[in-house]
CSV table of N, CA and C in Angstrom, one decimal:
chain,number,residue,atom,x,y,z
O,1,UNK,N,8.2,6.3,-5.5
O,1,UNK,CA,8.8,7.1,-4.5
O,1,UNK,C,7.8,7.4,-3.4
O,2,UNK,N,8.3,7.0,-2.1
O,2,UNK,CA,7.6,7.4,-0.9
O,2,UNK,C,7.2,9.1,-0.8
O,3,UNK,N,5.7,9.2,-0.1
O,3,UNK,CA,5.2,11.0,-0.1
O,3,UNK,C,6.3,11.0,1.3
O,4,UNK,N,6.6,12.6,1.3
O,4,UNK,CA,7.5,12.3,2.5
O,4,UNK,C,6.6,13.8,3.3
O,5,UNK,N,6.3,14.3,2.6
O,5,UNK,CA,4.9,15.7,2.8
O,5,UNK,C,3.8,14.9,3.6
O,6,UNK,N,3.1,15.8,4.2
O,6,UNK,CA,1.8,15.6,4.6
O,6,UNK,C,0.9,16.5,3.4
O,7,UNK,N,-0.2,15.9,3.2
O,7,UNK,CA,-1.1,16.5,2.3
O,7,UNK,C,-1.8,18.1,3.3
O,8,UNK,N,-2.7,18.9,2.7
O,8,UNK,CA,-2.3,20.1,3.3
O,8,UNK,C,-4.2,19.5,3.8
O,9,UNK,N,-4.9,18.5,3.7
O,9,UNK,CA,-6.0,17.7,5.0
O,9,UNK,C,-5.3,16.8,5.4
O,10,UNK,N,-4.4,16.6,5.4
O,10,UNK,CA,-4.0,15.7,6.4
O,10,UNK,C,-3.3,16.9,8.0
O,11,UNK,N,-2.4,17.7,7.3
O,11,UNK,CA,-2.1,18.5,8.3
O,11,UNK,C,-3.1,19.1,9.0
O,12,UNK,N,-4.3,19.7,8.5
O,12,UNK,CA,-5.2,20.0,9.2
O,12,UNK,C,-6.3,19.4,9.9
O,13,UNK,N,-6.4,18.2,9.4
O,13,UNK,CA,-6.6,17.1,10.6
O,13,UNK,C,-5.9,16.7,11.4
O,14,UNK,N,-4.6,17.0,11.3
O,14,UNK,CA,-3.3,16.7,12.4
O,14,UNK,C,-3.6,17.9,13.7
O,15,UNK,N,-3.6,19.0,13.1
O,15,UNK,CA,-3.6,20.1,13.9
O,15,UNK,C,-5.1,19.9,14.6
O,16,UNK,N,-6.4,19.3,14.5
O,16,UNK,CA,-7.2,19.5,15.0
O,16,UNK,C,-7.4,18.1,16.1
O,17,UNK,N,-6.8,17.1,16.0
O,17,UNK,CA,-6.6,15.4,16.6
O,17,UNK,C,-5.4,16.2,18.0
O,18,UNK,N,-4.7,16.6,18.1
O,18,UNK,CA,-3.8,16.8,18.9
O,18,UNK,C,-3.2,18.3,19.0
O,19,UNK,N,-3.2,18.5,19.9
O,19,UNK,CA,-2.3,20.0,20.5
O,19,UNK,C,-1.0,20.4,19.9
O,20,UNK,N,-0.7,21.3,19.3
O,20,UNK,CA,0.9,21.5,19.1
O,20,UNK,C,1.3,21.8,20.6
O,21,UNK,N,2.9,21.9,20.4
O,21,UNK,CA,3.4,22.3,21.8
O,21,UNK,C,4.5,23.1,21.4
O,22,UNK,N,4.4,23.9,20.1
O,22,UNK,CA,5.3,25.3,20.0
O,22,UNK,C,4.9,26.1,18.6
O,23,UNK,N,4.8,27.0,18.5
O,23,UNK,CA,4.9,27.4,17.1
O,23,UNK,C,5.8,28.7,16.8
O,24,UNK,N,6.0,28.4,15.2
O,24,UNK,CA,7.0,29.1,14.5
O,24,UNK,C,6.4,30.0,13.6
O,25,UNK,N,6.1,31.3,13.5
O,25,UNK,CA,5.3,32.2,12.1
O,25,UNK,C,6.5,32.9,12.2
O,26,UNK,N,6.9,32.3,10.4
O,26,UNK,CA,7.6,33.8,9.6
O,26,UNK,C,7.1,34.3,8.8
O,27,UNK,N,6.9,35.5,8.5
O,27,UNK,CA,6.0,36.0,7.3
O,27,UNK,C,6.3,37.2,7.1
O,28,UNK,N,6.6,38.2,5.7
O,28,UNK,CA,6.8,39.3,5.4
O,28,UNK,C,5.6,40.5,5.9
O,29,UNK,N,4.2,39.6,6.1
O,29,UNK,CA,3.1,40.3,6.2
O,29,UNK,C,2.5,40.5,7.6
O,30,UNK,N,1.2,41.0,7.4
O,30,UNK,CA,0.6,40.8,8.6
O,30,UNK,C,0.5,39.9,9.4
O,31,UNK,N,0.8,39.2,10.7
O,31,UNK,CA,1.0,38.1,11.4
O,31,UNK,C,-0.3,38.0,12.5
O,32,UNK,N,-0.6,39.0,12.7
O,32,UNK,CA,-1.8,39.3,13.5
O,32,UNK,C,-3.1,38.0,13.4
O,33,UNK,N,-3.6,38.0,12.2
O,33,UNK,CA,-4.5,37.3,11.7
O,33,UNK,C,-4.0,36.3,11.7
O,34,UNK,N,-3.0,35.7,11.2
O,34,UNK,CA,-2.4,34.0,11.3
O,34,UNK,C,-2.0,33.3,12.7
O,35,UNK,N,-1.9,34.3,14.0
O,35,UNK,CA,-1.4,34.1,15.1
O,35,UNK,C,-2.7,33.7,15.5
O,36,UNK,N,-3.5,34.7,15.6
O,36,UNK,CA,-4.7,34.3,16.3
O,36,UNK,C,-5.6,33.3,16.0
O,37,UNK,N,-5.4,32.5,14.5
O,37,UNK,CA,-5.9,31.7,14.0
O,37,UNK,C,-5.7,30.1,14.2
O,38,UNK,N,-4.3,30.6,14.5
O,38,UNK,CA,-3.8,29.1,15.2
O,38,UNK,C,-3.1,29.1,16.7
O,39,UNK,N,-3.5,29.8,17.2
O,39,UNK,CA,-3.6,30.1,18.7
O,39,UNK,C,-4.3,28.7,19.4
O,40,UNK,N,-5.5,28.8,18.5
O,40,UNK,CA,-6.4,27.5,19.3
O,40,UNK,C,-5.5,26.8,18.9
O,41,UNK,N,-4.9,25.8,18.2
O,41,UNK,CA,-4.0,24.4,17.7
O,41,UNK,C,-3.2,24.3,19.2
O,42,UNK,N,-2.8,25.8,19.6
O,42,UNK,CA,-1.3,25.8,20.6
O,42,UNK,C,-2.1,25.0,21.9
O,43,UNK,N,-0.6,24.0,22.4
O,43,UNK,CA,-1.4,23.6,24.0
O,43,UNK,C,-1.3,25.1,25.0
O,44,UNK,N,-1.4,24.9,26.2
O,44,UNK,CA,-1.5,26.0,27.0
O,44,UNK,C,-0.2,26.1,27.3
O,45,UNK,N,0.2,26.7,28.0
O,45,UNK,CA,1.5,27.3,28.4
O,45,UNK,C,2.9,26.8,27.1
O,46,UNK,N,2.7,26.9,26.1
O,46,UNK,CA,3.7,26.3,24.8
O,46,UNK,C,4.0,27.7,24.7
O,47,UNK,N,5.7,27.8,24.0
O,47,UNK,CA,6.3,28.9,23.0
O,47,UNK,C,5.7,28.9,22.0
O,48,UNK,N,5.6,30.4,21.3
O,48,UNK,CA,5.7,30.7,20.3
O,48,UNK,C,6.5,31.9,19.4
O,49,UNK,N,6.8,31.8,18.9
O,49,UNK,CA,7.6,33.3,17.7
O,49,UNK,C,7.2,33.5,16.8
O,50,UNK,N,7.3,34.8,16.6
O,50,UNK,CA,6.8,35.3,14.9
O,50,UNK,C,8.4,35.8,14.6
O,51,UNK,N,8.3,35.9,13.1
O,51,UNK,CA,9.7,36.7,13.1
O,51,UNK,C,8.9,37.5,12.0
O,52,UNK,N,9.5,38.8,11.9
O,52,UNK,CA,8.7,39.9,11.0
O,52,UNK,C,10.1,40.6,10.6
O,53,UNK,N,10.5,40.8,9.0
O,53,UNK,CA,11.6,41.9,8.7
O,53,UNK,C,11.3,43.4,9.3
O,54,UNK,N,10.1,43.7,9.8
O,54,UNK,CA,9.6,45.0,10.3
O,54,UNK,C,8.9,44.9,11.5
O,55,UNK,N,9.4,46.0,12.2
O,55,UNK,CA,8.6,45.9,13.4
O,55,UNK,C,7.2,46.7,13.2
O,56,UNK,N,6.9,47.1,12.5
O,56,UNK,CA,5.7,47.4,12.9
O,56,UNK,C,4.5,46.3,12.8
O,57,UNK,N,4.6,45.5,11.8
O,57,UNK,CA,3.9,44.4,12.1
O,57,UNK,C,3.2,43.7,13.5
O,58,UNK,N,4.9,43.3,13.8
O,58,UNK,CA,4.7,43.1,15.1
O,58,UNK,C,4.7,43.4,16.4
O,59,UNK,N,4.2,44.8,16.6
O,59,UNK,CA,3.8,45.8,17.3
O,59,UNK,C,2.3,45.2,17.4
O,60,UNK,N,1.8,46.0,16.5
O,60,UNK,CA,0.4,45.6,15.7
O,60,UNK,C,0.0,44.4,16.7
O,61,UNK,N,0.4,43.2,16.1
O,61,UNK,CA,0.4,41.7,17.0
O,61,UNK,C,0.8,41.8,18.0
O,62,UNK,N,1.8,42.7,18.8
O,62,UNK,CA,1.9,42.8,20.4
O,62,UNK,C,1.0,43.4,21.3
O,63,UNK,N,0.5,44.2,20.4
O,63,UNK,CA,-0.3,45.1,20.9
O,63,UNK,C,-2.2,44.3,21.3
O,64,UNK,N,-2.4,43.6,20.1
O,64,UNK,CA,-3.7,42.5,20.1
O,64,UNK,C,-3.8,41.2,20.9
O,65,UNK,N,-2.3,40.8,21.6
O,65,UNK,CA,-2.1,39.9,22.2
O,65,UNK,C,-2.4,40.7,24.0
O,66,UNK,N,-1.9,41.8,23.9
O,66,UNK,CA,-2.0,42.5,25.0
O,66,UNK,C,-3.4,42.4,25.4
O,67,UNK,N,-4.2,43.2,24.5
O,67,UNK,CA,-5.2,43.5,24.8
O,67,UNK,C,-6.5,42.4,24.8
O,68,UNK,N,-6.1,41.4,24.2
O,68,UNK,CA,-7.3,40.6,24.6
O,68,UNK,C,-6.8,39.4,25.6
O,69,UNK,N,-5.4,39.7,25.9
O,69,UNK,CA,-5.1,39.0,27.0
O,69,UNK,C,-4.7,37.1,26.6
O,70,UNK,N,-4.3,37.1,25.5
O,70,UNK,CA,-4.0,36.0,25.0
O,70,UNK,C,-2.7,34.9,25.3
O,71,UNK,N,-1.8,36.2,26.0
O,71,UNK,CA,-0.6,35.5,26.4
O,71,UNK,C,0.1,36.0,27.4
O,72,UNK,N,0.9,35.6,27.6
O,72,UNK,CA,1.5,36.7,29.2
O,72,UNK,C,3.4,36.4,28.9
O,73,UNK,N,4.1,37.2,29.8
O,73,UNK,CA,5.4,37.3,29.6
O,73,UNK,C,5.4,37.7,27.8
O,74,UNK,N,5.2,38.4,27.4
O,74,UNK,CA,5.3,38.7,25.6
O,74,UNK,C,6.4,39.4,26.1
O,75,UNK,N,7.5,39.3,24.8
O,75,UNK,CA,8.3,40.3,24.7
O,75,UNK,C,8.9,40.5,23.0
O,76,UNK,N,8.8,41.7,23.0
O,76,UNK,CA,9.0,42.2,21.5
O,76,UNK,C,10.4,42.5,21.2
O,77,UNK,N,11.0,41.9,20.7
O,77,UNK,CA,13.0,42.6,20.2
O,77,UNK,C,13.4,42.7,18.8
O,78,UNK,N,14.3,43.4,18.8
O,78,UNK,CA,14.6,43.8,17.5
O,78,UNK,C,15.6,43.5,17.3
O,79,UNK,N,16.3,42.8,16.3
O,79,UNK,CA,17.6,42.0,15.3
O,79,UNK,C,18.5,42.8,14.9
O,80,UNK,N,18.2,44.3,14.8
O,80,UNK,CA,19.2,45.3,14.4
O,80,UNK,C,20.5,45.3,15.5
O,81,UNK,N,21.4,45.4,14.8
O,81,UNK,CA,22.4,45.5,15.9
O,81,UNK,C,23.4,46.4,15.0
O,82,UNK,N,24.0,47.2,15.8
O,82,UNK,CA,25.1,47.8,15.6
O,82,UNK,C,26.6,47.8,16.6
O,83,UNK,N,27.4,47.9,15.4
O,83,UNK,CA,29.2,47.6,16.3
O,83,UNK,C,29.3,49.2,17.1
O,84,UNK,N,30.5,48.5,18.1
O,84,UNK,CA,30.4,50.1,19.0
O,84,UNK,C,31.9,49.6,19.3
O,85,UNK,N,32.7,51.1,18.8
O,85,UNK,CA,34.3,51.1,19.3
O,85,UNK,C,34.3,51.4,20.5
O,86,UNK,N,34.9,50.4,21.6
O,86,UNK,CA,35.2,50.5,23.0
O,86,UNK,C,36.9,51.4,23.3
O,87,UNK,N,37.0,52.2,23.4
O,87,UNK,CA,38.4,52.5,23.2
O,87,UNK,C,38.2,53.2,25.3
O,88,UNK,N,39.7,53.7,25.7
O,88,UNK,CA,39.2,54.0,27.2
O,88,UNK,C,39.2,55.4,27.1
O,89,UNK,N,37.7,55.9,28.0
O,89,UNK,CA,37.0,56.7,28.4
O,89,UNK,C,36.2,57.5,27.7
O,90,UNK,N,36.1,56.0,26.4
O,90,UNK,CA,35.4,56.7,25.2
O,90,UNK,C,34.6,55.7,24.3
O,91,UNK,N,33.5,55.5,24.8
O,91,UNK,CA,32.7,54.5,23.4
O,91,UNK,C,31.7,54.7,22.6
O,92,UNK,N,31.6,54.2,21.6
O,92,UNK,CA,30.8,54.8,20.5
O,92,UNK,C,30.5,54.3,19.2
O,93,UNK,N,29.3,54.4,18.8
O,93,UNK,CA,29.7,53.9,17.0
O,93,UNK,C,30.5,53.4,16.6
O,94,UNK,N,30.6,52.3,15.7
O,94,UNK,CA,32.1,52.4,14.9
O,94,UNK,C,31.8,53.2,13.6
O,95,UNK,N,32.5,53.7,13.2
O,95,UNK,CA,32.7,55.0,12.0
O,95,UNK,C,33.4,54.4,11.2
O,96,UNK,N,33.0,54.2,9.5
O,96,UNK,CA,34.3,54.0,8.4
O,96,UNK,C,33.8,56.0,8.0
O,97,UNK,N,34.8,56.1,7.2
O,97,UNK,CA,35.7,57.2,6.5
O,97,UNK,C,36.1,56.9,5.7
């Protein structure tokens, strides 16, 4: 049966032979440390995302990107969404009872 993986030195000699041109971090944890670690891999002006179930994490990380000036246009959003009853001259929450 053909490997269809890359071995975990091969990826890291991949990552160090050539530039990425976007990256993806999801992680329950601190993202801080992992962002900045493969920051260098990133080409220059490339996307990147973190996705974090908590914002405070990624505060944390927005805040370290700020300040040592690592990226520009950053924007931080949050996934929460809530429904809102449009009725006329009145909108609001939607409410069960």
């Amino acid at each position: 049966r053909k490997l269809t993986r890359y071995s975990p030195l091969e990826s890291c000699e991949g990552l160090r032979s050539r530039p990425c041109d976007s990256l993806v971090i999801v992680t329950r944890f601190e993202p801080t440390s992992t962002l900045l670690d493969l920051l260098k891999y990133l080409s220059p002006s490339s996307p990147f995302v973190i996705y974090c179930e908590y914002i405070e994490p990624l505060t944390d990380c927005f805040r370290a990107l700020q300040k040592q000036s690592l990226a520009i246009n950053i924007r931080l959003m949050d996934t929460w969404m809530r429904e809102y009853q449009m009725l006329p001259g009145r909108t609001h929450p939607s409410m069960n009872m």
